[in-house]
Amino acid sequence: MADSRGEPPAAKRLCLGHCGPARSAHTKPGHGRFHKPDSLLDISAKKVAEKWPFEQVEERFSRIPEPVQRRIIFWSFPRNEREICMYSSLSYQCQEGEKDGEVPFNKGLRLLETGAIERVLQVGFHLSGTVTELASQGEPEKTYKVAISFDRCKITSVTCGCGNKDIFYCGHVVALSLYRIRKAQQVELRLPISETLSQMNRDQLQKFVQYLITAHHTEVLPTAQKLADEILSSCSEINQVHGAPDPTAGASIDDVNCWHLDEQQVQEQVKVLLSISGYYGASKQLHSMFAKVREMLRMRDSNGARMLTLMTEQFMEDPRLSLWRQQGTGMTDKCRELWDELGALWVCVVLNPHCKQDEKAGWVELLKKWNNMDVCPQEDGNYGNHVSETLSITAGLQHNSNRNQGLRRTVFVRAIEACGLDWKDCHLRKIISSDNYTNQWGDGDRSLFDSQGRPLWLEHVPTACARVDALRSHGYPRESLRLAVAIVNTVRLQKRRQLETYKHQKKELLQKGVTAIANQEGWVGHPLDPIGCLCRTLLEACKMDDESSVLFTDSINDIRKPIYQHFPVPGSSNTGESYYALALEVALIGLGQQRLMPEGLYAQDKVCRNEEQLVSMLSQMEFDERLVQVLRKQAVLLLEGGPFSGLGEVVHRESVPMHTFARYLFKALLLHDPDLAYKVSLRAMRLPVLESMAPAADGSHPHLVALVDPSRYPRWFILGHLETQQCELASTMLTAAKGDPKWLRVVLESIQQNIHSPSLIYKLAQDACKTATPPNCAPDITLLNVSLELGLQVMRMTLSTMNWRRREMVRWLVSCATEVGVCALMNIMQNWYSLFTPTEATTIVAATVTSHATVLRLSLDYSQREELDSCARTVALQCTMKDPQNCALSALNLCEKNHVAFETAYQIVLDSASTGMSYSHLFTIAHYMEHRGFPIRAYKMASLALSHLSVAYNQDTHPAITDVLWACSLSHSLGKNELAAIVPLVIKSVQCAPVLSDILRRCTMSAPGLPGLPGRRNSGKLMSTEKAPLCQLLNATMDAYVSTTHSRLTHISPRHYGEFIEFLSKARETFLMAQDGHIQFTQFIDNLKQTYKGKKKLMMLVRERFG
């Protein structure tokens, strides 16, 4: 709001000042007034001050005594500090990080307590004073002038010199208002200024005007002269009006009586907050503004609907709506929640039980205007053109005449439909007007009462709950409570009848193994939140009032957990029935309702969020014996509820899962009835949408929802969240069942049957293992075995599928089996083919089992060690036969200490080398053999690797070149015969001239053979390139240079000429190693000059270098 105004206050009206002379302008202090009853004068003045504008009082009575005037004026100021708080704080919960002094109400309270208010004067219906803020943190002391106009116990305008702009009153206005409420007897009270002026004669009036002008001549002199000129002019407009305006004389008859609300500031702030609504703080502040609207409605303040209208107009002008519609994309979740709350608030507003018809007609017109705008968001969060099949709010009414079939299901449709509802039904009026309305004598319509004579309200449940919310929101708590009880009794009766129906059909349904959804509309996740509304209404009735609570708290730590107690339900024959128990019962009924998963991401997400909100609300309830009885009874009914219960024996394939709800029930029941807790949770573990498709539904029930195509379930956008909740439920049961083999086995079977995500089963296995092995305590072997079983299932599920966590899972399984013992390790190795790939079995499982760390962890003796090693070697050999390429090296490592096994592994490698292994793996094994002291075997492996290798003429950076050079060095070191055998392989595999040249030079640098190698004698003579095998290698190298040269010249560019010349230089070095190499190279160059004479520049460079 803008605390500083240029506009005149609303209280200005024309006054004649004819009410009689005033004997005293001062108010006499009323000592002892609070210790005796109010006088008849004060009682009457209070009522008149609340209901009548002062002009009506003046017109009704020709002469009003001064004491009566003063008491009416005295009582016309607001008397309730909560109303001041409502208009000076955004919500009853402070924003995060908000300091005490930044909350206007608390700031005003502090200013009042520090004596900052001075010169307080009430002149008629105008209050003024000064508020001084002390100097602090470098800020000088400041004094602000504050003025407040009021009428019929409402502040109608405020002005403050601080210039602060906000929706609500600043702290200075709050301070002056609280001063007037708390210290009313210390405020100097005068009658309206017109009454004082009427007592003056001409001289006094002239003196008054002149002194006033003198005191404020720089401000009022131009205005005073203008008014004087007009008064002296007989034909001026001012002389045509009888009387003169008086800003202190109170409201006229035609003035609207409402609290001051700065509409411009409301619109500006909402606009700014919407522009940054992606931020958590902005969204939270908008929710707080909605909470303020509800608070105003509860105080029956007309500004509630006024403020909501202003906010809605800004919401509809949000430029992002057009963008989202054009792109066909949904809005953000935070925006979607704000729009939902906006729509629900409008339902509350139009369902005001004491709303006037002209008001409702105005709202209908506004709502339809917004509804018809193209950018208006739809209720399901989409921007399509389809008409939703969602039930209308009036679906429960007789004849269903108001169903609005043609309306798009926008966020305002339910409010438009609610405008067709009224409160004229005689039965409804009796329900909400009395706690004693019963039919105990049976003389009424029996369909409107239950067997105990308690009234029922047979209306569409969400619609009936919308009535409850409206009553509660408009400040009718007792009435809303009575209707809520009637609705709960109605739901109870419906559930009993549904259960009886199911018992007659149970055998048939169980034989079919399928069911259909009997509830056309789910109550949890519904736009009107019927279950949450009933719970909040019932819980408020049993909340303990804290006398020490304050109007507004700044600290979140000061927001205490609500304390509830049992208050009996009036007229209940069951003495144990209380509002507290009813709140629990209706929440359990709503959460346990079997309902179809709605379409669309937002609608599905809303179902989950609403369920979590209700569970959170229930979690705050402290259970006693009465609540435990309710919990047990409802849990049993849910298990026996058939198609009407989400925990029934058979559920629809697409019904909303009960995992979150069942987890709450499990925790709540575990201490009181463990068997029932496990039964409920195990029943809820299923996730039918992921199961195989069931047979088609019986076509004899057209009103029931039929089963759908199996391909529909991918439209469950929240499937990942549901599976996570399923996992959380299973984890909770596993943890609770620790030490109980019976339930552990049952829970394990349920997990294996119902959970289909390997990642989630893996998480369960990890959690179970962690729970089973607490630090510094003996492990729980039973739970460890369950963990191992889950791990084995994960291995089987992921064996043939890609999973980026697979190696981690395998390592964890081996560590878990290690915790269980030797038998578990033997078991996973003996059954490796159904759990692991050959690579995993050798490189991870067998290697880990035979590691020193495992031996130490299990404290194995020699025989156990040998048994594990033998099993590991067997696994390694089996894996090598199945996948030699990836398992051979690991198998050789594992079999090193056993000669027979090692020879077997080596033979498997030799047998597989020609078909199943690549050159890189064979080179790796060759290196391994050399490292282990088997050079001959290394030579064989290298020869086999070369037979698989191919290095092209231009692959001088091929990754296998190093291995080729090593293989040649190895054969050279073994002797002339080995070198002679490997050279043909090299010539066949390598066409790259530089590589062949490098091999040739290495072979000519030292004599073949290694000293000390058995059967190998180093002759000490260098090998000649004129004899085999180097002669063959030299010829192959020269041929490679020739062919490579021609290949490079085919597509050579000038920037590569220099590099080509260097290449020819290296070729010449190789040619010169031959006896007639110089001649051959010269002929080669001449051939190049002749063949490529067109490349003049290149050939010139060749001549310069080589002649």
Coordinates of C-alpha atoms in Angstrom, one line a residue, residues 405-604:
Q405 CA -21.1 -30.3 -20.5
G406 CA -19.8 -27.8 -23.0
L407 CA -17.4 -26.0 -20.7
R408 CA -13.7 -26.4 -21.1
R409 CA -12.4 -27.8 -17.8
T410 CA -10.4 -24.7 -16.9
V411 CA -9.4 -23.9 -13.3
F412 CA -12.5 -21.7 -13.0
V413 CA -15.1 -24.3 -14.1
R414 CA -15.6 -25.7 -10.7
A415 CA -16.2 -22.2 -9.3
I416 CA -18.7 -21.5 -12.1
E417 CA -20.5 -24.8 -11.4
A418 CA -20.5 -24.0 -7.7
C419 CA -22.4 -20.8 -8.4
G420 CA -25.4 -23.1 -9.2
L421 CA -25.3 -24.5 -5.6
D422 CA -27.3 -22.9 -2.8
W423 CA -28.0 -23.4 0.9
K424 CA -31.8 -23.6 0.7
D425 CA -32.2 -27.3 1.3
C426 CA -34.1 -27.7 4.5
H427 CA -32.2 -30.8 5.6
L428 CA -28.9 -29.1 5.0
R429 CA -29.9 -26.0 7.0
K430 CA -30.9 -28.2 9.9
I431 CA -27.6 -30.1 9.8
I432 CA -25.5 -27.0 10.0
S433 CA -27.6 -25.2 12.5
S434 CA -27.8 -27.7 15.3
D435 CA -25.8 -30.4 17.0
N436 CA -29.0 -32.1 18.2
Y437 CA -30.6 -32.7 14.8
T438 CA -31.4 -36.4 14.7
N439 CA -34.1 -38.8 13.7
Q440 CA -34.1 -40.9 16.8
W441 CA -37.9 -41.3 16.7
G442 CA -37.9 -42.4 13.1
D443 CA -40.5 -39.9 12.0
G444 CA -38.4 -38.3 9.2
D445 CA -37.2 -39.5 5.8
R446 CA -35.1 -42.6 6.7
S447 CA -32.8 -42.2 3.7
L448 CA -31.5 -38.9 5.2
F449 CA -30.4 -40.6 8.4
D450 CA -28.3 -43.6 9.4
S451 CA -29.4 -46.4 11.7
Q452 CA -28.6 -44.4 14.8
G453 CA -30.6 -41.5 13.7
R454 CA -27.7 -39.3 12.7
P455 CA -28.2 -37.0 9.7
L456 CA -26.6 -37.9 6.4
W457 CA -25.7 -35.5 3.5
L458 CA -26.2 -37.5 0.3
E459 CA -24.3 -35.3 -2.1
H460 CA -21.3 -35.8 -4.3
V461 CA -18.5 -36.1 -1.7
P462 CA -16.1 -33.5 -3.2
T463 CA -19.0 -31.1 -3.6
A464 CA -20.1 -31.6 -0.1
C465 CA -16.6 -31.1 1.2
A466 CA -16.4 -27.9 -0.9
R467 CA -19.4 -26.7 1.2
V468 CA -17.4 -27.6 4.4
D469 CA -14.4 -25.7 3.1
A470 CA -16.6 -22.7 2.3
L471 CA -18.2 -22.6 5.7
R472 CA -14.9 -23.0 7.4
S473 CA -13.3 -20.3 5.2
H474 CA -16.1 -17.8 5.8
G475 CA -15.8 -18.0 9.6
Y476 CA -18.5 -20.6 10.4
P477 CA -16.4 -23.3 12.2
R478 CA -19.3 -24.9 14.1
E479 CA -21.4 -25.2 11.0
S480 CA -18.6 -26.6 8.9
L481 CA -17.9 -29.1 11.7
R482 CA -21.5 -30.3 11.8
L483 CA -21.6 -30.8 8.0
A484 CA -18.2 -32.6 8.1
V485 CA -19.5 -35.1 10.6
A486 CA -22.6 -35.7 8.5
I487 CA -20.4 -36.3 5.5
V488 CA -18.2 -38.7 7.4
N489 CA -21.3 -40.7 8.6
T490 CA -22.5 -40.8 5.0
V491 CA -19.1 -42.1 3.7
R492 CA -19.2 -44.7 6.5
L493 CA -22.6 -45.9 5.5
Q494 CA -21.6 -46.1 1.8
K495 CA -18.5 -48.1 2.7
R496 CA -20.6 -50.6 4.7
R497 CA -23.0 -51.0 1.8
Q498 CA -20.1 -51.5 -0.6
L499 CA -18.6 -54.1 1.7
E500 CA -21.9 -56.0 1.8
T501 CA -22.1 -55.9 -2.0
Y502 CA -18.6 -57.2 -2.4
K503 CA -19.2 -60.1 0.0
H504 CA -21.9 -61.3 -2.4
Q505 CA -19.7 -61.0 -5.4
K506 CA -16.4 -62.0 -3.8
K507 CA -16.2 -65.5 -5.1
E508 CA -16.9 -64.5 -8.7
L509 CA -14.3 -61.7 -8.6
L510 CA -11.6 -63.8 -7.1
Q511 CA -12.2 -66.5 -9.7
K512 CA -11.8 -63.9 -12.5
G513 CA -8.8 -62.4 -10.9
V514 CA -9.7 -58.9 -12.3
T515 CA -11.8 -56.0 -11.1
A516 CA -12.9 -52.6 -12.3
I517 CA -12.7 -49.2 -10.6
A518 CA -16.0 -48.6 -8.8
N519 CA -15.0 -45.0 -7.8
Q520 CA -15.4 -42.8 -10.8
E521 CA -13.4 -40.0 -9.1
G522 CA -10.5 -40.3 -6.7
W523 CA -10.7 -38.2 -3.5
V524 CA -7.0 -38.0 -3.1
G525 CA -5.5 -35.7 -5.7
H526 CA -8.9 -34.1 -6.4
P527 CA -8.8 -30.4 -7.3
L528 CA -11.1 -29.7 -4.3
D529 CA -9.0 -31.8 -1.9
P530 CA -12.1 -33.3 -0.1
I531 CA -10.3 -35.5 2.3
G532 CA -7.8 -32.8 3.4
C533 CA -10.7 -30.4 3.9
L534 CA -12.6 -32.9 6.2
C535 CA -9.4 -33.7 8.2
R536 CA -8.4 -30.1 8.7
T537 CA -12.0 -29.2 9.8
L538 CA -12.2 -32.1 12.3
L539 CA -8.6 -31.6 13.6
E540 CA -9.2 -27.9 14.2
A541 CA -12.2 -28.8 16.5
C542 CA -9.9 -30.8 18.8
K543 CA -6.9 -28.5 18.8
M544 CA -5.8 -27.3 22.2
D545 CA -5.8 -23.5 22.4
D546 CA -2.5 -22.2 23.7
E547 CA -3.1 -19.1 25.8
S548 CA 0.5 -18.1 25.5
S549 CA 0.4 -17.9 21.7
V550 CA 0.8 -14.5 20.1
L551 CA -0.8 -13.1 17.0
F552 CA 2.3 -13.2 14.9
T553 CA 5.5 -15.0 15.3
D554 CA 8.7 -14.2 13.4
S555 CA 10.7 -17.3 14.3
I556 CA 10.0 -20.7 12.8
N557 CA 11.1 -22.2 16.0
D558 CA 8.2 -20.5 17.7
I559 CA 5.7 -22.4 15.5
R560 CA 4.8 -25.2 17.8
K561 CA 3.5 -28.6 16.9
P562 CA -0.3 -28.7 17.3
I563 CA -1.6 -30.4 20.4
Y564 CA -4.9 -32.3 20.0
Q565 CA -7.3 -33.9 22.4
H566 CA -10.5 -35.9 22.1
F567 CA -13.6 -33.8 22.0
P568 CA -16.8 -36.0 21.9
V569 CA -19.0 -35.7 18.8
P570 CA -22.4 -34.3 20.0
G571 CA -25.3 -36.8 19.6
S572 CA -23.1 -39.8 19.1
S573 CA -24.3 -42.9 20.7
N574 CA -20.8 -44.3 20.6
T575 CA -19.1 -42.7 23.6
G576 CA -15.7 -43.4 22.2
E577 CA -16.3 -41.3 19.1
S578 CA -14.5 -38.0 18.9
Y579 CA -13.6 -35.5 16.3
Y580 CA -10.0 -36.6 16.6
A581 CA -10.9 -40.2 15.9
L582 CA -13.2 -39.1 13.0
A583 CA -10.3 -37.2 11.4
L584 CA -8.1 -40.3 11.5
E585 CA -11.0 -42.5 10.2
V586 CA -11.9 -40.3 7.2
A587 CA -8.2 -39.9 6.3
L588 CA -7.7 -43.6 6.2
I589 CA -10.9 -44.1 4.2
G590 CA -9.8 -41.6 1.6
L591 CA -6.2 -42.8 1.3
G592 CA -7.3 -46.4 1.1
Q593 CA -9.9 -45.7 -1.7
Q594 CA -9.2 -47.6 -4.9
R595 CA -9.0 -45.0 -7.6
L596 CA -7.9 -44.9 -11.2
M597 CA -4.6 -43.2 -12.0
P598 CA -5.5 -39.9 -13.8
E599 CA -4.0 -39.0 -17.2
G600 CA -1.3 -36.3 -17.5
L601 CA 1.9 -35.6 -15.6
Y602 CA 0.5 -32.9 -13.4
A603 CA -2.6 -34.8 -12.4
Q604 CA -0.5 -37.8 -11.5

